[in-house]
mmCIF file of C-alpha atoms in Angstrom:
data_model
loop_
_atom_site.group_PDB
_atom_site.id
_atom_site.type_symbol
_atom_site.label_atom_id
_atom_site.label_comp_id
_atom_site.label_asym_id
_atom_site.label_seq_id
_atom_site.Cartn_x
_atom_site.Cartn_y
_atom_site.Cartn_z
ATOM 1 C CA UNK O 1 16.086 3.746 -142.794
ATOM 2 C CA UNK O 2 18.437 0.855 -143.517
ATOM 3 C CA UNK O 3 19.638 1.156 -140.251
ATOM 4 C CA UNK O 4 16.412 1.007 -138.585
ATOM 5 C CA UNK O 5 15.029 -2.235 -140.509
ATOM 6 C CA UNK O 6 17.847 -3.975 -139.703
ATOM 7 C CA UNK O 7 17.172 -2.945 -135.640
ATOM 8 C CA UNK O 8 13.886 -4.170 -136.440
ATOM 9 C CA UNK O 9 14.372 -7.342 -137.610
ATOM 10 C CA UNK O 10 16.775 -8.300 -134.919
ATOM 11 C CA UNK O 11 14.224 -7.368 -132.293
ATOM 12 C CA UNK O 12 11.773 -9.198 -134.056
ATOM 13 C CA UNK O 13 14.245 -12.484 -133.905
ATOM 14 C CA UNK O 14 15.158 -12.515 -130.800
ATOM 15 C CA UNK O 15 11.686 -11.887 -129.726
ATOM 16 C CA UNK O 16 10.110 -14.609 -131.897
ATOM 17 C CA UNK O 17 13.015 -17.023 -130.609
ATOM 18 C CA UNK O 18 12.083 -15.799 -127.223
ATOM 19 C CA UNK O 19 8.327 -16.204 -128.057
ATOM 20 C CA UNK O 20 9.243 -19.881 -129.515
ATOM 21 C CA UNK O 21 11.104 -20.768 -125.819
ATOM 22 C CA UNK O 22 7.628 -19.554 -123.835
ATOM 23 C CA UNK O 23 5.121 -21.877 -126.083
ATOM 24 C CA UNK O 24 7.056 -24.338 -127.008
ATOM 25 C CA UNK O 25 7.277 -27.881 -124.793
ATOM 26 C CA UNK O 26 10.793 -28.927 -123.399
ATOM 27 C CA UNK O 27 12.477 -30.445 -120.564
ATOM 28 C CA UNK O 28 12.735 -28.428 -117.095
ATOM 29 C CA UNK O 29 16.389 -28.680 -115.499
ATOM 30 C CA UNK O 30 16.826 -27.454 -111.732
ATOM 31 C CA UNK O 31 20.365 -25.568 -112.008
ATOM 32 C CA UNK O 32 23.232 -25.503 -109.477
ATOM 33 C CA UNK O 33 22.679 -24.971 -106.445
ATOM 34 C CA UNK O 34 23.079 -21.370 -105.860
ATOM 35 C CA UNK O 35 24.639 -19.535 -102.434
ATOM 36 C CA UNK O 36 21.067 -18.606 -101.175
ATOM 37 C CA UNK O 37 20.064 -22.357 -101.407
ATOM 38 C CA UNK O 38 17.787 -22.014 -104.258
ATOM 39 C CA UNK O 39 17.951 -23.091 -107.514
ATOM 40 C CA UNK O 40 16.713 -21.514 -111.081
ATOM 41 C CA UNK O 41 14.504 -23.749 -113.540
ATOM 42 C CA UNK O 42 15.321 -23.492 -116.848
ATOM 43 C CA UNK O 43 13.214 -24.796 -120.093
ATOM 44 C CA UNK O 44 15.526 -26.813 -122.441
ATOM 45 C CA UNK O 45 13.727 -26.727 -125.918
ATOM 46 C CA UNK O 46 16.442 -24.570 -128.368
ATOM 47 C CA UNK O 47 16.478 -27.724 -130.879
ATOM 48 C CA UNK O 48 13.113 -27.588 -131.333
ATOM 49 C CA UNK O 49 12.888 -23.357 -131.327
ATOM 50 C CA UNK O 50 15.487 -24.272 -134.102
ATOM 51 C CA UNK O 51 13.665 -26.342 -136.187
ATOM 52 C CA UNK O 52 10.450 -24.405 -135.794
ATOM 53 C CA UNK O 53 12.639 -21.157 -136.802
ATOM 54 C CA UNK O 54 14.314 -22.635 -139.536
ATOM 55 C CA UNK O 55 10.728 -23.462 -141.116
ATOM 56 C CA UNK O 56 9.837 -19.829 -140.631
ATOM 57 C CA UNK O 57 12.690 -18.021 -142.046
ATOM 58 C CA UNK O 58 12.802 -20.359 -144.631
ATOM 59 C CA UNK O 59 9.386 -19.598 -145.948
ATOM 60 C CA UNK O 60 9.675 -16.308 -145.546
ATOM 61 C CA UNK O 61 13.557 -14.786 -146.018
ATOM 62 C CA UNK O 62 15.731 -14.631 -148.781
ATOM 63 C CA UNK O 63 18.776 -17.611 -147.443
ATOM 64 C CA UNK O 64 21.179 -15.287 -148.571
ATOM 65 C CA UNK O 65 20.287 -11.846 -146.978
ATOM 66 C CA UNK O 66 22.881 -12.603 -143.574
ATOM 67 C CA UNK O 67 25.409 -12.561 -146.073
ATOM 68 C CA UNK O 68 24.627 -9.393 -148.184
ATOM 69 C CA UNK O 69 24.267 -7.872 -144.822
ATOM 70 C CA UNK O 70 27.254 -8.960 -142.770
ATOM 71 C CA UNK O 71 28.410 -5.164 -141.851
ATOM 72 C CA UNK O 72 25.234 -3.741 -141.155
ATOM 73 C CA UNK O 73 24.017 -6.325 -139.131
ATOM 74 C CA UNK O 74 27.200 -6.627 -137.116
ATOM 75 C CA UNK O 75 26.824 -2.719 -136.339
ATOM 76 C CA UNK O 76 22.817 -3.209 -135.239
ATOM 77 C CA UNK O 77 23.497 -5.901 -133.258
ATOM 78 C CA UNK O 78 26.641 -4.122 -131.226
ATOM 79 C CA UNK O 79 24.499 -1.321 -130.741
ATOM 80 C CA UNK O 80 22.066 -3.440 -129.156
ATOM 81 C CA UNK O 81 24.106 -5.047 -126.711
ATOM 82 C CA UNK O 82 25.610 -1.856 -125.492
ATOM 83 C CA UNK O 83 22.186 -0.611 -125.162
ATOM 84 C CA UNK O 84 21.017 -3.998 -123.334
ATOM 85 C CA UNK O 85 24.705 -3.627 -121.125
ATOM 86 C CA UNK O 86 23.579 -0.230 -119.912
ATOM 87 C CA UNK O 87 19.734 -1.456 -119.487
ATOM 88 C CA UNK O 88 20.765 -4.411 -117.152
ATOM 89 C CA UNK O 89 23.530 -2.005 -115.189
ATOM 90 C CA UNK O 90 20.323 0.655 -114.033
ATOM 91 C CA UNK O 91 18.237 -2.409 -113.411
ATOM 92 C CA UNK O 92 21.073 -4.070 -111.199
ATOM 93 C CA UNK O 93 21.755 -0.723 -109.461
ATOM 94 C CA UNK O 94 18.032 -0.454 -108.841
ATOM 95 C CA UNK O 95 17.995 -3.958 -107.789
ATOM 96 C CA UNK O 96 16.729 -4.929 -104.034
ATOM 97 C CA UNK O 97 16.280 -8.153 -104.226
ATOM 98 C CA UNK O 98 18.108 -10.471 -101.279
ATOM 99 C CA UNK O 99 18.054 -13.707 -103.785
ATOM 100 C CA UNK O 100 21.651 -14.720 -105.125
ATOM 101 C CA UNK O 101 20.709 -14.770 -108.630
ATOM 102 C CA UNK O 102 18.753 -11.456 -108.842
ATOM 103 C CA UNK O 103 20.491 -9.130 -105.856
ATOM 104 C CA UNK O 104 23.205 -6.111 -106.881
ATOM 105 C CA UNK O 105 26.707 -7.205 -106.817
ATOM 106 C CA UNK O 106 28.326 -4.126 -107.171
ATOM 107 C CA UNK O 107 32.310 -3.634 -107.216
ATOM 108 C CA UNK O 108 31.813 0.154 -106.629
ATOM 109 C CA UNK O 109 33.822 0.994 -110.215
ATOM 110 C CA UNK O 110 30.909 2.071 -112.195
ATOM 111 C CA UNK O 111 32.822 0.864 -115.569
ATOM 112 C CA UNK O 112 33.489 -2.636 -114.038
ATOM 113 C CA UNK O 113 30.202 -3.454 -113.090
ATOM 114 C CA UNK O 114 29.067 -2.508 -116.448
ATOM 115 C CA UNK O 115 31.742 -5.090 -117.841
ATOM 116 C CA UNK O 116 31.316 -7.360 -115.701
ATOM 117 C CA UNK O 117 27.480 -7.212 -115.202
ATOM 118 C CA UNK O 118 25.618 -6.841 -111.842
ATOM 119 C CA UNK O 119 23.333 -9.798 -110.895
ATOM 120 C CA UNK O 120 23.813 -13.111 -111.918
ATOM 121 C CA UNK O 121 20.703 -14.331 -113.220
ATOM 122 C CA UNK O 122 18.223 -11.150 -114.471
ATOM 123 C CA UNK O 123 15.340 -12.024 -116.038
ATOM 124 C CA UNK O 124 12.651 -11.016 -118.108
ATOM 125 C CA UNK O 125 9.281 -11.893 -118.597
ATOM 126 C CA UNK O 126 10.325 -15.569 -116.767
ATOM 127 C CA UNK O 127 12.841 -15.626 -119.257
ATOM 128 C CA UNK O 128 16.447 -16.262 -117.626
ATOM 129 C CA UNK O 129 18.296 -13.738 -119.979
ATOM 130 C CA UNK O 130 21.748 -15.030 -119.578
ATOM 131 C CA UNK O 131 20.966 -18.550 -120.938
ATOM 132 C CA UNK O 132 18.301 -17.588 -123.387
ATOM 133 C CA UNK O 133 21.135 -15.116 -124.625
ATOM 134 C CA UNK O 134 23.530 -18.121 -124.632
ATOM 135 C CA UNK O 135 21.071 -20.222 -127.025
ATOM 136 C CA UNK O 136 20.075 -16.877 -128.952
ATOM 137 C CA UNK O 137 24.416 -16.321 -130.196
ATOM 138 C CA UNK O 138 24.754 -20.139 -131.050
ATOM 139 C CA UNK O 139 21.549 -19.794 -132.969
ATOM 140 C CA UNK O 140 22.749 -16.535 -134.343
ATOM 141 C CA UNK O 141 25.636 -18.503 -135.414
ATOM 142 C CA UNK O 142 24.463 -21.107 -137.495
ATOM 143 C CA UNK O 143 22.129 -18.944 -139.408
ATOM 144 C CA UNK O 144 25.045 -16.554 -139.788
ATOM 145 C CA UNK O 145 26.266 -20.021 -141.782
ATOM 146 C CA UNK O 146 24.106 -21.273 -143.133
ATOM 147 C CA UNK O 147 23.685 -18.028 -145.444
ATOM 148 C CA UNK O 148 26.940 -18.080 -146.027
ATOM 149 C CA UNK O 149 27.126 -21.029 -148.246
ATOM 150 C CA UNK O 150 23.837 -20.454 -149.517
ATOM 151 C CA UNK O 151 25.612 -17.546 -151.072
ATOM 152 C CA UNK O 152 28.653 -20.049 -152.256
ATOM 153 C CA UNK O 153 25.966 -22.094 -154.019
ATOM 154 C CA UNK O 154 24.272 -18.892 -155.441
ATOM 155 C CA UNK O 155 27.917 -17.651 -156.767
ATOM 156 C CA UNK O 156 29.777 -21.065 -157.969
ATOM 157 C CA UNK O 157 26.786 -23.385 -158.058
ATOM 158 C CA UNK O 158 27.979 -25.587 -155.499
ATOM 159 C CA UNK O 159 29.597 -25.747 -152.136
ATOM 160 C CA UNK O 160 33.680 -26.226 -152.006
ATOM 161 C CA UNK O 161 35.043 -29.468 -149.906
ATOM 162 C CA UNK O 162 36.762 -26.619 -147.680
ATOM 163 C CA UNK O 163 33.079 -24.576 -147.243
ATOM 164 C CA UNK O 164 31.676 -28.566 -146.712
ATOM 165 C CA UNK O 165 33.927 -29.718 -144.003
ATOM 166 C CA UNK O 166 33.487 -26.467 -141.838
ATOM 167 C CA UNK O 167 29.470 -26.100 -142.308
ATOM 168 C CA UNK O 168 29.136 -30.009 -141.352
ATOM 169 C CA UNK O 169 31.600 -29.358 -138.430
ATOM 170 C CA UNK O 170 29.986 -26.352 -137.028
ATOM 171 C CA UNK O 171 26.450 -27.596 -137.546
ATOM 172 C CA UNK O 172 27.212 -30.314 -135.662
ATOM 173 C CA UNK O 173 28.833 -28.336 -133.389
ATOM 174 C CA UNK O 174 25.718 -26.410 -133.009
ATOM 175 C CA UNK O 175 23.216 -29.306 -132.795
ATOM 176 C CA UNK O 176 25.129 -30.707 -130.206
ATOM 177 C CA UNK O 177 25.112 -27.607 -127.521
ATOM 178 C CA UNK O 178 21.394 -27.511 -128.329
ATOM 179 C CA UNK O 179 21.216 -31.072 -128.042
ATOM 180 C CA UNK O 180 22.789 -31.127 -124.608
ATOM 181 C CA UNK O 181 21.038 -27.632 -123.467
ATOM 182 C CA UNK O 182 20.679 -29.277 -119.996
ATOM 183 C CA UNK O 183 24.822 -29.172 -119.442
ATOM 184 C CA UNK O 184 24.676 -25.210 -119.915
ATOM 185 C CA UNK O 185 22.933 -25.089 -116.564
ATOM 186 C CA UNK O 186 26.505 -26.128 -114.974
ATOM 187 C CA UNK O 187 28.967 -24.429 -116.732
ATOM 188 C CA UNK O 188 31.412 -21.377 -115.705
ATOM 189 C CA UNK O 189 29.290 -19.256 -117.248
ATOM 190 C CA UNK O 190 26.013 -19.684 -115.952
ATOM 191 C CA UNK O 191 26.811 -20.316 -112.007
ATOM 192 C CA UNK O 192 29.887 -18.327 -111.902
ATOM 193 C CA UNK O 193 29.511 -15.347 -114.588
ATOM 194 C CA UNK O 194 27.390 -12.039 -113.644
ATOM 195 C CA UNK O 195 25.870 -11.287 -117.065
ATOM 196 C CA UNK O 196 27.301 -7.773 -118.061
ATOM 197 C CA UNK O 197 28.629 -5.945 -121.058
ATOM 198 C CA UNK O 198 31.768 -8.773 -121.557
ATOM 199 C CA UNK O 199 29.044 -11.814 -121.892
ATOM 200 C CA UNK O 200 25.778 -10.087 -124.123
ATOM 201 C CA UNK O 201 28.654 -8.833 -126.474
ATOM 202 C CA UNK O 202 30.540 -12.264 -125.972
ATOM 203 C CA UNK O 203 27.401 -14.054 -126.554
ATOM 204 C CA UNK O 204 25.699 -12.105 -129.719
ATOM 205 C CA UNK O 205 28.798 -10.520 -131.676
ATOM 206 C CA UNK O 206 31.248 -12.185 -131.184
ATOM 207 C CA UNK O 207 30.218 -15.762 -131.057
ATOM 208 C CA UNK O 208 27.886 -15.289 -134.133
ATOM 209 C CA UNK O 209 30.401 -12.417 -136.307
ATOM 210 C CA UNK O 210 34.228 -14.405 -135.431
ATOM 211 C CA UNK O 211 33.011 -17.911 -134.982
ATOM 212 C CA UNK O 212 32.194 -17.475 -138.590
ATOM 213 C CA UNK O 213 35.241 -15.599 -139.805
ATOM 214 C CA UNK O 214 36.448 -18.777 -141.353
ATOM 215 C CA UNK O 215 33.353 -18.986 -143.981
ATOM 216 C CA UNK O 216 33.484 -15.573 -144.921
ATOM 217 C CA UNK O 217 37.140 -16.116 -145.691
ATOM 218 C CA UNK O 218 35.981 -19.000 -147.651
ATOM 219 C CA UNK O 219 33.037 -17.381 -149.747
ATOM 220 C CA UNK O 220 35.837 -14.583 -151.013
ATOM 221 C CA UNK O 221 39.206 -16.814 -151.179
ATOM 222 C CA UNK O 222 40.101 -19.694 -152.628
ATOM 223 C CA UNK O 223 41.140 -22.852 -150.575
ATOM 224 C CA UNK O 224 42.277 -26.589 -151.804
ATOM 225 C CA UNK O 225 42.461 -29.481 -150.017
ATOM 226 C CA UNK O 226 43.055 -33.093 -150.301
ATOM 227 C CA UNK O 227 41.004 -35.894 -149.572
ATOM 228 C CA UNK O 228 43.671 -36.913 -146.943
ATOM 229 C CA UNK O 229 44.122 -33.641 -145.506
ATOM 230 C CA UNK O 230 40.486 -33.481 -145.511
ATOM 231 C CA UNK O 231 40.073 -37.221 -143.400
ATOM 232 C CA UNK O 232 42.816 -36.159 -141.237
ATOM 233 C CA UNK O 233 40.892 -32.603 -140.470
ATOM 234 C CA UNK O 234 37.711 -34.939 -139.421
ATOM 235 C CA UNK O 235 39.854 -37.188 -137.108
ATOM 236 C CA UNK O 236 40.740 -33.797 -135.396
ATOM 237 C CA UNK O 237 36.873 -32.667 -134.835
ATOM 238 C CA UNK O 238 36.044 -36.136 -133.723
ATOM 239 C CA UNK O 239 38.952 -36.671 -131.520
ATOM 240 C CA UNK O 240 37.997 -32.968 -130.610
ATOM 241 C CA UNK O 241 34.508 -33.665 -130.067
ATOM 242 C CA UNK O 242 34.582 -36.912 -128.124
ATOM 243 C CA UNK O 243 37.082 -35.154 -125.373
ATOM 244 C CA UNK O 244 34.488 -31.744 -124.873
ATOM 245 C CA UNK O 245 31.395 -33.762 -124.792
ATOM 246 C CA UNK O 246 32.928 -36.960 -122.812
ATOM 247 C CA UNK O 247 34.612 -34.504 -120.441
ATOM 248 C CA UNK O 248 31.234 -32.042 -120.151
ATOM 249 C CA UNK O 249 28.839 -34.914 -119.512
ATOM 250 C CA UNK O 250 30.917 -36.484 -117.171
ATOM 251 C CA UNK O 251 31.191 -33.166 -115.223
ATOM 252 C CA UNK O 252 26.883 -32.495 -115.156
ATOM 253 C CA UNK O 253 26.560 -36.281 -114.880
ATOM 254 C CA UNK O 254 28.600 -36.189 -111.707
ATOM 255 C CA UNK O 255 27.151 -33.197 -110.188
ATOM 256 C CA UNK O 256 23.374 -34.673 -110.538
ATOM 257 C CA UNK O 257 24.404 -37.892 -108.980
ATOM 258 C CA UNK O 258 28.198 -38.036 -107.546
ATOM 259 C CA UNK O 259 27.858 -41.775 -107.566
ATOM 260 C CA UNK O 260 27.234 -42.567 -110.846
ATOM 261 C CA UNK O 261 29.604 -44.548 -112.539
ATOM 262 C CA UNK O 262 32.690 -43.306 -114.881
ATOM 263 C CA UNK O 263 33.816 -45.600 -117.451
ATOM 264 C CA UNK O 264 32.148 -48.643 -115.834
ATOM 265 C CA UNK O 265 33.745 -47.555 -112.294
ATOM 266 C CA UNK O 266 32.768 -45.854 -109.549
ATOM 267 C CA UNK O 267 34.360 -42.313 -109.178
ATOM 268 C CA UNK O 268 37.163 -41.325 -107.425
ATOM 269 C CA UNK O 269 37.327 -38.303 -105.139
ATOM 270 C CA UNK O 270 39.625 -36.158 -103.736
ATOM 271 C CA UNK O 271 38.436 -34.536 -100.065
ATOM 272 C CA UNK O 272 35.061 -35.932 -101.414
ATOM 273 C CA UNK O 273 34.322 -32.648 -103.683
ATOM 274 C CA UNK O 274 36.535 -32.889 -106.599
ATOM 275 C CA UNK O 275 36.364 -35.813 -109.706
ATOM 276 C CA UNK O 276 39.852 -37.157 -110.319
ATOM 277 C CA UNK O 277 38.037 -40.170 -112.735
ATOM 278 C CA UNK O 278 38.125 -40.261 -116.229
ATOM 279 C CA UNK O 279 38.159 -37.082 -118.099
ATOM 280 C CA UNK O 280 38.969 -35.388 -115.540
ATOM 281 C CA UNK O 281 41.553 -37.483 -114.390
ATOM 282 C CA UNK O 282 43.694 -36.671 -117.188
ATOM 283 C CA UNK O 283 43.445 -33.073 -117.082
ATOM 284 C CA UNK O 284 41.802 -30.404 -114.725
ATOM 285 C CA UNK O 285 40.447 -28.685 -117.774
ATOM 286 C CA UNK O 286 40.170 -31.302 -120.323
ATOM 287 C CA UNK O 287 36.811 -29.910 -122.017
ATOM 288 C CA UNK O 288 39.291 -26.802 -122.726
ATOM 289 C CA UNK O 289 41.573 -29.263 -124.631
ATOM 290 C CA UNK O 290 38.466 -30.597 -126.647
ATOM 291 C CA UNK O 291 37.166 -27.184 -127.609
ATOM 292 C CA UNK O 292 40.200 -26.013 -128.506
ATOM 293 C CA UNK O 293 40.820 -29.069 -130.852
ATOM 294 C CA UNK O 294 37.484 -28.541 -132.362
ATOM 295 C CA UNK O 295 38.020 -24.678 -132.902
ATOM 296 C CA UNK O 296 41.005 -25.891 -134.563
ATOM 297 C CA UNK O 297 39.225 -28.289 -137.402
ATOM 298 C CA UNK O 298 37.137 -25.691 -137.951
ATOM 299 C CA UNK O 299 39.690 -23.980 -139.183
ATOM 300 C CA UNK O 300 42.119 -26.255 -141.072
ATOM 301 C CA UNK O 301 39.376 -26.673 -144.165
ATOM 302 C CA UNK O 302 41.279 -22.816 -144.757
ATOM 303 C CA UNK O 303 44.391 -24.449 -145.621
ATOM 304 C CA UNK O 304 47.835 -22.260 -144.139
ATOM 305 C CA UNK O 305 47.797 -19.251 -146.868
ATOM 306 C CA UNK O 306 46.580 -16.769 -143.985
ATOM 307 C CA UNK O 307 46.421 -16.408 -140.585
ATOM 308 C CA UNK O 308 42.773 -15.148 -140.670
ATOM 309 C CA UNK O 309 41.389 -17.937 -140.382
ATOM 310 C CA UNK O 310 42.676 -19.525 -137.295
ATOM 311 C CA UNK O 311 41.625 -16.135 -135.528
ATOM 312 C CA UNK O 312 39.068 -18.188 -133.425
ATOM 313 C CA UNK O 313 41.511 -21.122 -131.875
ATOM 314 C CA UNK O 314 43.920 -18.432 -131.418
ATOM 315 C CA UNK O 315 41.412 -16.004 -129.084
ATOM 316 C CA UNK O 316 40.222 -19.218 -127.772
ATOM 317 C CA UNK O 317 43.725 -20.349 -126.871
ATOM 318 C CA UNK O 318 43.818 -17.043 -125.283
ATOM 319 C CA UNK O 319 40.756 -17.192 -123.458
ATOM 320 C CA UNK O 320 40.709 -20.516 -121.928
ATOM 321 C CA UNK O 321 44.041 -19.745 -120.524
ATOM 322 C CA UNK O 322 42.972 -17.036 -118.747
ATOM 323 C CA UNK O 323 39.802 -18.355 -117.340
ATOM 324 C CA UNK O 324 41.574 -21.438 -115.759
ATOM 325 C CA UNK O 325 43.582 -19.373 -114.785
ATOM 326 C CA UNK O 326 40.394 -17.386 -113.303
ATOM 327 C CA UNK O 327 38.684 -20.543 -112.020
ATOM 328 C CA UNK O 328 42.052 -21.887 -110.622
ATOM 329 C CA UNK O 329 42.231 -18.703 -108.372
ATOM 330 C CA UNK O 330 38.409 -19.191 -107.080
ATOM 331 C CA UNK O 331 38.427 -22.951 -106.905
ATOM 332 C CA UNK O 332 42.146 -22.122 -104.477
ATOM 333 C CA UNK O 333 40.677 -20.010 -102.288
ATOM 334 C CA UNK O 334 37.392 -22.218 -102.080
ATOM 335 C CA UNK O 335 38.952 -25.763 -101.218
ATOM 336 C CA UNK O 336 42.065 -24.731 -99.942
ATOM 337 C CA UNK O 337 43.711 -27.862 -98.816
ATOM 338 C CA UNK O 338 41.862 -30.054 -100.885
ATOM 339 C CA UNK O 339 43.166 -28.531 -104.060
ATOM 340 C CA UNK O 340 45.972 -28.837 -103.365
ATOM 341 C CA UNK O 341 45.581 -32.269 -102.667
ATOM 342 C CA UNK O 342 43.862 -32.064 -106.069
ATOM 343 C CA UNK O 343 46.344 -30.479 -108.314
ATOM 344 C CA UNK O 344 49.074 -33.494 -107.220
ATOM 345 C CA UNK O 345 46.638 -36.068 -108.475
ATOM 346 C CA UNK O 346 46.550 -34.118 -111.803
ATOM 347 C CA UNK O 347 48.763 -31.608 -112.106
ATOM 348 C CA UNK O 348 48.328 -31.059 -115.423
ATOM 349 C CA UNK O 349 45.813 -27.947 -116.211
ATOM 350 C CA UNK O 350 44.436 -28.252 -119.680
ATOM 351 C CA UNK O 351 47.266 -29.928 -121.883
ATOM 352 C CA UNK O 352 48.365 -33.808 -120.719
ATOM 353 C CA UNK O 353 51.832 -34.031 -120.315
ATOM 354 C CA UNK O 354 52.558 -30.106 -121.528
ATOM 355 C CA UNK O 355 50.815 -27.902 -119.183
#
């Protein structure tokens, strides 16, 4: 029974977050261009589905159940995802459409396509599924969160300066994606990424259940800090911050208007295609290098006693590695000559002056 109120409730947020998205107003972004020449709209209103679902839950769910409920919920909402992984595999098999975002791209492995996904862009109900499932783990995320150090506060009475620092840094963290919805529409993810098994569970486990491992380690352990360990662990979200969001707008501010200026000068291209100015003049993946700094602060309110905690820059590390790796491969065998041409004018892939 336990088992099944817990299924129930997660259906019912996802479908009043879903239901929120439909009614709500918000901005209307045309995304990348796609091979077929078309180009999906998407509605850009998750700050104010936040705010609206905030008031909701508030008034009417105890702040602390996420926390009391960690395990179950993590189990429910796996099971989902496999069962929305298999779902979206029969519906891309049965799939006929000619459109790029919609038709079957199948591998012929049975087992990769289900990893991997199937179509780029299924939808539901108008709903784009891949970036409403985006917006749905970030969500997830915060709440996940914010219940955490309601529980703090229920236990000691107060937050600690370590529980502080990382709810103010991932709520801002938060606030800002939702904030800048818009820049989703350009990312790896949504114009590259078929949207199988790897992204739903990427998107709504493990986003919400390891992004947050650092405040469950600090509602059950103990962690001191100083006031100038403390400043010095802000300097390394901002400095963080102001490289991924400098380097990301600059990226979906180019690709709306390629003449727009960069740091009060025009841009400078290479073959006409790829941005050697600013950001991205420094490094070919410099938003990597600000993410990874700002998984990083999120961490270092956890102090060095155990390794736990820095579980999220670590897999990050991991993962951004491997998908420049990934996009260096595509982007290759897409320009050709130009990249190469590219890679001279920054050679450097995601660390100045390191790698």
């Amino acid at each position: 029974d336990g088992y099944d109120r817990q299924g129930a409730a997660l259906v019912g947020f996802l479908s009043l977050l879903a239901l929120l998205e439909a009614v709500l107003p918000g901005q209307r972004v045309s995304g990348v261009e796609l091979a077929d020449g078309t180009r999906i709209i998407y509605k850009c209103n998750g700050l104010l589905s936040l705010v609206v679902l905030l008031a909701l839950l508030g008034a009417a769910v105890p702040p602390t159940v996420l926390a009391d409920r960690g395990p179950e919920l993590f189990s429910t909402t796996l099971t989902l995802c496999v069962l929305l992984s298999i779902v979206l595999c029969l519906a891309g098999y049965a799939s006929k459409s000619p459109s790029s975002s919609l038709k079957c791209q199948s591998s012929g492995n049975a087992l990769h396509d289900w990893w991997l996904g199937l179509q780029l862009n299924p939808q539901f109900l108008s709903i784009d599924i891949k970036f409403f499932w985006i917006k749905a783990g970030m969500i997830s995320w915060l709440l996940i969160n914010f219940s955490i150090a309601s529980k703090q506060i229920e236990q000691a009475g107060f937050l600690t300066l370590p529980m502080a620092l990382y709810q103010v840094f991932c709520t801002i963290y938060v606030l800002d994606f939702l904030w800048y919805e818009e820049y989703m529409t350009s990312t790896w993810d949504i114009i590259a990424e078929k949207f199988g098994f790897m992204l739903i569970f990427g998107d709504m486990v493990w986003i919400p259940f390891t992004f947050s491992i650092q405040g469950w380690w600090l509602l059950h352990n103990n962690a001191e800090i100083t006031r100038m360990a403390a400043f010095l662990n802000a300097l390394v979200f901002l400095a963080g911050y102001a490289i991924f969001r400098g380097a990301n707008k600059q990226k979906h501010e180019f690709k709306k208007n390629p003449k727009a200026p960069i740091w009060g000068k025009p841009p400078v291209l290479i073959g006409g295609k790829l941005l050697v100015s600013g950001y991205w003049g420094i490094a070919r993946h410099c938003n990597y290098l600000g993410d990874l700094l700002l998984a990083l602060s999120f961490s270092l309110p956890c102090g060095t006693s155990s390794i736990v905690p820095y579980f999220y820059p670590i897999y990050l590390f991991i993962l951004l590695v491997w998908r420049e790796r990934r996009d260096e491969a595509r982007c290759r065998a897409k320009y050709k000559a130009v990249w190469e041409e590219y890679c001279k004018a920054v050679p450097w892939r995601i660390f100045p002056r390191i790698y």
